Coordinates of C-alpha atoms in Angstrom, one line a residue:
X5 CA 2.0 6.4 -4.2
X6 CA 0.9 9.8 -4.2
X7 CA 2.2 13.0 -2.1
X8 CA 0.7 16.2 -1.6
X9 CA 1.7 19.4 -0.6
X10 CA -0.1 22.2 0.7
X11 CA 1.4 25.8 1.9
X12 CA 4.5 23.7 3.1
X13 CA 7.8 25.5 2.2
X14 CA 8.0 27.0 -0.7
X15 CA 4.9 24.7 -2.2
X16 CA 1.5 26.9 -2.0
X17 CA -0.3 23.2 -3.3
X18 CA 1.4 20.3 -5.5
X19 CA 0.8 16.8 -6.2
X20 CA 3.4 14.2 -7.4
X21 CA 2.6 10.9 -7.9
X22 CA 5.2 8.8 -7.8
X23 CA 6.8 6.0 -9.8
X24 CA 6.8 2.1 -7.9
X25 CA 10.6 2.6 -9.0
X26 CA 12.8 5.1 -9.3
X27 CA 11.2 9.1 -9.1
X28 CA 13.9 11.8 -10.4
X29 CA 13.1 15.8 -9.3
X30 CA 15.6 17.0 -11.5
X31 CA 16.6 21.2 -11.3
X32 CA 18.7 23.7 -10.6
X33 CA 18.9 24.3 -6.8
X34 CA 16.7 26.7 -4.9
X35 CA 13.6 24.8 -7.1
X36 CA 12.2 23.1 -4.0
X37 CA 13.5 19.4 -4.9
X38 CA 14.9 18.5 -1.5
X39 CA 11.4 20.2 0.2
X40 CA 9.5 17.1 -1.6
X41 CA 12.6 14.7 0.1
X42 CA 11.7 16.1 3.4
X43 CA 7.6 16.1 3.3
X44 CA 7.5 12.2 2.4
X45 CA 10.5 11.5 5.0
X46 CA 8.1 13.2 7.2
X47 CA 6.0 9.9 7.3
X48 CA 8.5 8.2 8.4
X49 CA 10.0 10.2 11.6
X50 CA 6.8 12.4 12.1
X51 CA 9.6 15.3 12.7
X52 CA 10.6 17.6 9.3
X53 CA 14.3 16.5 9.8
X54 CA 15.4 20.5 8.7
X55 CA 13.2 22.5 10.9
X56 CA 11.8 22.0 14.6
X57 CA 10.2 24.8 14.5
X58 CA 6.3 25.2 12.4
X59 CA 6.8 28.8 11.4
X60 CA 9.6 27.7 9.3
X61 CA 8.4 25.2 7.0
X62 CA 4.7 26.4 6.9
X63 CA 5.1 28.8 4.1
X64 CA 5.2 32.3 4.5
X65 CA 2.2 34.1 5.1
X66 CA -0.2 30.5 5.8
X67 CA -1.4 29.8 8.8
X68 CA -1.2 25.9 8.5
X69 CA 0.9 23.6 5.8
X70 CA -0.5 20.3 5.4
X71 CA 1.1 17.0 3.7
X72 CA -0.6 14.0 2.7
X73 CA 1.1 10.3 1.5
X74 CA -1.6 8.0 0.2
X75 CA -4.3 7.8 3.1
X76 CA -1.8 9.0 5.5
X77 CA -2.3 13.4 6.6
X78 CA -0.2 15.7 8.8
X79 CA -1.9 19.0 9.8
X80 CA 0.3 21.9 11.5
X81 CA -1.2 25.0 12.6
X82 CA 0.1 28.2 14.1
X83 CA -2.5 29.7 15.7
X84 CA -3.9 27.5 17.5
X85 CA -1.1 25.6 17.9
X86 CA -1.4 22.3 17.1
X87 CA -0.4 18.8 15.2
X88 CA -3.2 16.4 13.8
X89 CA -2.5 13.0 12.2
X90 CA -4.6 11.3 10.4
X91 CA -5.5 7.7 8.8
X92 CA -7.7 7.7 6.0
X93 CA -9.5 10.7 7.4
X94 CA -9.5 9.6 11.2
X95 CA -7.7 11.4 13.8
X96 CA -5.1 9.4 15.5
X97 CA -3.0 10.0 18.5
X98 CA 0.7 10.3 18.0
X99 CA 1.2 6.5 19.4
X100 CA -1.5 4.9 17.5
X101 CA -0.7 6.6 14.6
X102 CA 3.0 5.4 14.7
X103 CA 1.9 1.7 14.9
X104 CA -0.8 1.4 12.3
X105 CA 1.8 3.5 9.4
X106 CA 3.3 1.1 7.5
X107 CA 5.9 3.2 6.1
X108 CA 9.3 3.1 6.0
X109 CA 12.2 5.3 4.8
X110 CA 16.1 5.6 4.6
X111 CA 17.5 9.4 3.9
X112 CA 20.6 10.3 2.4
X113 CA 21.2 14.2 1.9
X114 CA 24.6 16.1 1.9
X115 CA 24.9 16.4 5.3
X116 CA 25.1 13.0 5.8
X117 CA 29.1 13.3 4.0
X118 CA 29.8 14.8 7.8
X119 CA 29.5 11.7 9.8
X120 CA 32.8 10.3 9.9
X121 CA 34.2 14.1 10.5
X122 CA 31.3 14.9 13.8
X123 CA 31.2 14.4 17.1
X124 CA 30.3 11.1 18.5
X125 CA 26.8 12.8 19.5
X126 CA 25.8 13.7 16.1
X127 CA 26.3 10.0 15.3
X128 CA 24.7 8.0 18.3
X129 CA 21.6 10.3 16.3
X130 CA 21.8 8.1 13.7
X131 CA 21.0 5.2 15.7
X132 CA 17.9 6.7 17.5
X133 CA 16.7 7.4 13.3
X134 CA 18.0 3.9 12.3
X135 CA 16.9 1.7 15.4
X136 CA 14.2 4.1 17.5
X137 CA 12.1 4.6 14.4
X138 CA 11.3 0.8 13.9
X139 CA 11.9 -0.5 17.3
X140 CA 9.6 1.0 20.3
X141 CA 11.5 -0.7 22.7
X142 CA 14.9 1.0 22.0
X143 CA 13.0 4.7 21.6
X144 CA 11.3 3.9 24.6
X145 CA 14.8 2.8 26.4
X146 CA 17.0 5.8 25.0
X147 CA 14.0 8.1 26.6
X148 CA 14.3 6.4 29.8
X149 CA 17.9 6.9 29.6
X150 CA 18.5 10.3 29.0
X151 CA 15.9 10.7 32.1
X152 CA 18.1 8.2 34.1
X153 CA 21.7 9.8 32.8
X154 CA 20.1 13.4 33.8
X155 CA 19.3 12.5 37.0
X156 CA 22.8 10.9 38.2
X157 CA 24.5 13.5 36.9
X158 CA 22.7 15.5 39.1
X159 CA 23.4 13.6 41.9
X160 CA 27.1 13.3 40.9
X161 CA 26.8 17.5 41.0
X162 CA 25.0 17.6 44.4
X163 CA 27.9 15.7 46.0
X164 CA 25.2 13.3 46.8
X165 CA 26.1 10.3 49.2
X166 CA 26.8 6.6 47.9
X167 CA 23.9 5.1 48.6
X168 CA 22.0 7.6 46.7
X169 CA 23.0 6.5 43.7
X170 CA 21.7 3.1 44.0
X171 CA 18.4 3.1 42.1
X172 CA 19.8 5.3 39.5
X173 CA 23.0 3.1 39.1
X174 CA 20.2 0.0 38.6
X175 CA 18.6 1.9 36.4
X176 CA 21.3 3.3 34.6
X177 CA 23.2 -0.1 33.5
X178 CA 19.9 -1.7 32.6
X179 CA 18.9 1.0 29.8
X180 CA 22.3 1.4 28.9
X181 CA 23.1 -2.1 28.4
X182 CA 20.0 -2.5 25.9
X183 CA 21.6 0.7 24.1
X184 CA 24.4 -0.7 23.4
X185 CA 23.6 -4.4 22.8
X186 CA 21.4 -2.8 19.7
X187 CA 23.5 -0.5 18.6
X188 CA 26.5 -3.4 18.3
X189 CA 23.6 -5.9 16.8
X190 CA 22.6 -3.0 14.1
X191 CA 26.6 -2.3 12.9
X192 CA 27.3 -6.3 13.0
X193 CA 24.1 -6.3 10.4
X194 CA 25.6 -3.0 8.7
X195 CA 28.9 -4.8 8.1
X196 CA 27.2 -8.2 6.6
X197 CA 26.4 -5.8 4.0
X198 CA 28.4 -2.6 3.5
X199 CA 31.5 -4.2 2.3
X200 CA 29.8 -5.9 -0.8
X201 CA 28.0 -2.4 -2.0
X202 CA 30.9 -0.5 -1.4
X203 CA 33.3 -3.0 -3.3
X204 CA 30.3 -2.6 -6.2
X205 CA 30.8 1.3 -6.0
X206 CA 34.8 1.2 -5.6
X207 CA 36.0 -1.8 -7.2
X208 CA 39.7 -0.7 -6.7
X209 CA 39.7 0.3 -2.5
X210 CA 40.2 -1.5 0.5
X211 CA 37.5 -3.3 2.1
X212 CA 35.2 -0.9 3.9
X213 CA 33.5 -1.6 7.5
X214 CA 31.8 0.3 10.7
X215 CA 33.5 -0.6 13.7
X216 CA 31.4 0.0 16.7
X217 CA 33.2 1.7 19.7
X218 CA 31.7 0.2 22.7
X219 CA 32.0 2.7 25.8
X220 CA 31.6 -0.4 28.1
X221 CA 32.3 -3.8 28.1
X222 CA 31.2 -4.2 31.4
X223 CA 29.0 -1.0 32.6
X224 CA 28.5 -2.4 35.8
X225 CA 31.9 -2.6 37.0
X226 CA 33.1 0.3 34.8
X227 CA 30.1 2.6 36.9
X228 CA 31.8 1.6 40.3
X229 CA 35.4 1.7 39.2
X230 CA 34.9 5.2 38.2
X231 CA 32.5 6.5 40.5
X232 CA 35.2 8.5 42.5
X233 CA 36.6 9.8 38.9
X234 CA 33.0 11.3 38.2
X235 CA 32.3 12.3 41.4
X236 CA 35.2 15.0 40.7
X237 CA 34.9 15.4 36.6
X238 CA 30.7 15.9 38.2
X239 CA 29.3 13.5 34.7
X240 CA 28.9 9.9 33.7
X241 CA 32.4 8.8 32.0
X242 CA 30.9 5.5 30.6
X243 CA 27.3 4.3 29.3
X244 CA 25.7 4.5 26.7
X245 CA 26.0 7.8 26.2
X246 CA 29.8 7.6 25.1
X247 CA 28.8 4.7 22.5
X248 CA 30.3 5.6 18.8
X249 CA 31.2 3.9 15.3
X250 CA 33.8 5.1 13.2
X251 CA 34.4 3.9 9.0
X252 CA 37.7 2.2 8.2
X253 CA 39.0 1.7 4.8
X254 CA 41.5 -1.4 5.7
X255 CA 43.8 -0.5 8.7
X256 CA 43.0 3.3 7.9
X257 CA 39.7 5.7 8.8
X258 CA 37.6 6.6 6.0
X259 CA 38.5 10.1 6.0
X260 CA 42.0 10.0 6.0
X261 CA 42.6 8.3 2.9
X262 CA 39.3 9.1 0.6
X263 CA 38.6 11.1 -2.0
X264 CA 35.2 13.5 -1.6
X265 CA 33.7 10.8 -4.3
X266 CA 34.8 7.7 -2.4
X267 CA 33.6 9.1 0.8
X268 CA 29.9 9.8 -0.9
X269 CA 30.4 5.9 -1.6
X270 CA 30.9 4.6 1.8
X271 CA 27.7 6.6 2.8
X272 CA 25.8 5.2 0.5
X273 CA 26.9 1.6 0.3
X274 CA 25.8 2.6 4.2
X275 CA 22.6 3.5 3.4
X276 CA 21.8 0.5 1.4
X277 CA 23.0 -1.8 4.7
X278 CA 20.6 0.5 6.6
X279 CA 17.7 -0.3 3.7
X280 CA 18.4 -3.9 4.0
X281 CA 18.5 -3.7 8.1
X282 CA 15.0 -2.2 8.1
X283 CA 14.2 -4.8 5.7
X284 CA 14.9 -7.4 7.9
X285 CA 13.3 -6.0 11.1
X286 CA 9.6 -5.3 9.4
X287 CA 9.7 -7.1 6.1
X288 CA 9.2 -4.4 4.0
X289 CA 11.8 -2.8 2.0
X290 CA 11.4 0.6 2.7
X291 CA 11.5 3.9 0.6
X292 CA 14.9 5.5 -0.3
X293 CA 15.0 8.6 -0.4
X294 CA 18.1 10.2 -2.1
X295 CA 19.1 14.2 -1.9
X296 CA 21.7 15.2 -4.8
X297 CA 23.2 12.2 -4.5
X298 CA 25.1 12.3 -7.6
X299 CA 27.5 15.2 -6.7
X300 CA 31.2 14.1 -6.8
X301 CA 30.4 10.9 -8.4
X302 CA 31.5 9.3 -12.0
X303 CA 29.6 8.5 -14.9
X304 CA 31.2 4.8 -13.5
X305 CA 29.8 5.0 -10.0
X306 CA 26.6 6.7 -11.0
X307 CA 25.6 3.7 -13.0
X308 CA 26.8 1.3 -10.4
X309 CA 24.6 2.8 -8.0
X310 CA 21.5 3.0 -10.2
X311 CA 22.2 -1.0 -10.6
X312 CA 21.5 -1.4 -7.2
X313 CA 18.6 0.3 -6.9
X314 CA 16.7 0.6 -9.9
X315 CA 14.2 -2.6 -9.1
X316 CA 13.1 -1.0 -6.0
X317 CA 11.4 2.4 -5.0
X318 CA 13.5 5.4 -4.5
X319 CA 13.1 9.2 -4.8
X320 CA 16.2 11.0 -6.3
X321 CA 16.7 14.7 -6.3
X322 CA 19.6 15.9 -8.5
X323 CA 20.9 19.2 -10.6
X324 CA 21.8 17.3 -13.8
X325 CA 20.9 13.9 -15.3
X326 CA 22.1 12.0 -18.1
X327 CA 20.1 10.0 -20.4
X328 CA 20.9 6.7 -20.7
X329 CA 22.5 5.6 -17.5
X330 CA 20.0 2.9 -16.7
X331 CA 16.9 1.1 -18.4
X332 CA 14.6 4.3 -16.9
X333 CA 11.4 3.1 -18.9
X334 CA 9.7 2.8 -15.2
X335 CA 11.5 5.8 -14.1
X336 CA 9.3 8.5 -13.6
X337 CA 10.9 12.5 -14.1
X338 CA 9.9 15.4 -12.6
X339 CA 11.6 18.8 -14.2
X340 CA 11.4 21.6 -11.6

């Protein structure tokens, strides 16, 4: 597997090919190791996950940036505006694109430490990257939703009568019961899974889980029994929309009784549950892709993780590594 940068961040054109196991970019920071993270995860959202905007990851001064994974191509320009995709040179609408890729990814970066401490909308997000981006039927519901939720909301500002709210009520507990009846099947696969990688990572905690915070038992009934409630708060009190998860270390939350190195555990044991999810879903294991993952993690916990990945393909950006933590004869290093 090959990918290819052209005028995108702070790459003016670079080429990496990389190893069918584990790829280390190893230097300082500032050196453009997480930029490489965020072309080739790229592939897998079609969205650069740390800019929405074009004029800030097409580097400065180019009119276009260009990134290219195998026989797969994304073209940006400026001026005109526009996105191409491409299959081994052919042009490819967004949709068709999406269905003949067969790419998949899991990210971990920093930022990802923040979940258990956000709100619960930064992590229903994780679901629409964890579920949406291999399931059509779950982006093309949480679409439908968001249209459905905006529009009873508006009636539910109007003052609108009863009956008004009919079609949109219909609506509403249909897409949000397939939310939710997703999102609980994708933590009940999460937690077949998490406990043992964590346990692997910190022998000496508790046993570590995701409960799933159902807004909902009953949307239905909840939607009527509260209708005069929302008709004065003016917004939708339960749905999908109020789904969450939350990390527990036994009886306790994750973040009350971790250390900083124990939390970056959790995250990642999470991570593997969500490689072994997709797994299950498309049949092919898909790409991890690591940002300075080792920070705040022993020489102990560092090897442990490297034993549970090291037979498959990953990408690993870090400031420092150590010789000798793994049999890296297949490993392939990049100093930046």
């Amino acid at each position: 597997m090959k990918i290819y940068l052209e005028n995108f961040r702070s790459y003016k054109e670079v080429e990496f090919e990389l190893s069918p196991k584990l790829t280390f970019f190893v230097g300082d920071n500032g050196q453009g190791k997480t930029n490489v993270i965020e072309a080739i995860y790229t592939f897998f959202t079609l969205g650069v996950f740390r800019a929405k905007k074009k004029d800030v990851f097409i580097k400065h001064g180019a009119d276009y940036a260009k990134i290219c994974l195998d026989d797969l191509e994304i073209f940006w320009q400026l001026m005109p505006n526009r996105t191409v995709f491409k299959k081994n040179g052919t042009k490819m609408p967004t949709r068709e694109f999406l269905s003949k890729k067969d790419f998949f990814a899991v990210l971990f970066t920093p930022d990802d430490l923040n979940l258990p401490f956000n709100s619960p909308s930064y992590r229903r997000r994780l679901f629409s990257r964890s579920i949406g981006v291999i399931n059509p039927e779950y982006f093309f519901a949480q679409m439908q939703f968001d249209k459905v939720l905006l529009n009873r909301n508006r009636l539910l500002k109007d003052e609108a009568s009863e009956d008004e709210f009919h079609y949109w009520d219909s609506e509403f507990i249909r897409f949000s019961g397939f939310l939710t009846e997703l999102r609980k099947e994708f933590i009940d696969f999460i937690n077949q899974h998490i406990t043992e990688y964590y346990a692997k990572l910190c022998p000496q905690k508790s046993q570590l889980r995701v409960d799933f915070l159902k807004s909902s038992k009953d949307i239905a009934h909840d939607l009527k029994e509260n209708f005069q409630k929302d008709r004065i708060i003016k917004t939708t009190s339960k749905g999908a929309h109020r789904d969450d998860f939350c990390f527990m270390c036994g009886d306790k939350l994750l973040q009350d009784d971790s250390s900083r190195g124990e939390m970056r555990s959790a995250i990642l044991a999470f991570k593997l549950a969500e490689r072994d999810y997709i797994n299950s879903k498309t049949g092919q294991m898909p790409l991890l892709l690591f940002d300075d993952v080792f920070s705040e993690l022993d020489e102990l916990r560092v090897r442990a993780f490297l034993g549970l990945i090291q037979d498959q393909q990953a990408v690993i950006t870090t400031t420092l590594y150590k010789e000798g933590l793994f049999n890296d004869s297949e490993a392939v290093f990049y100093r930046l």
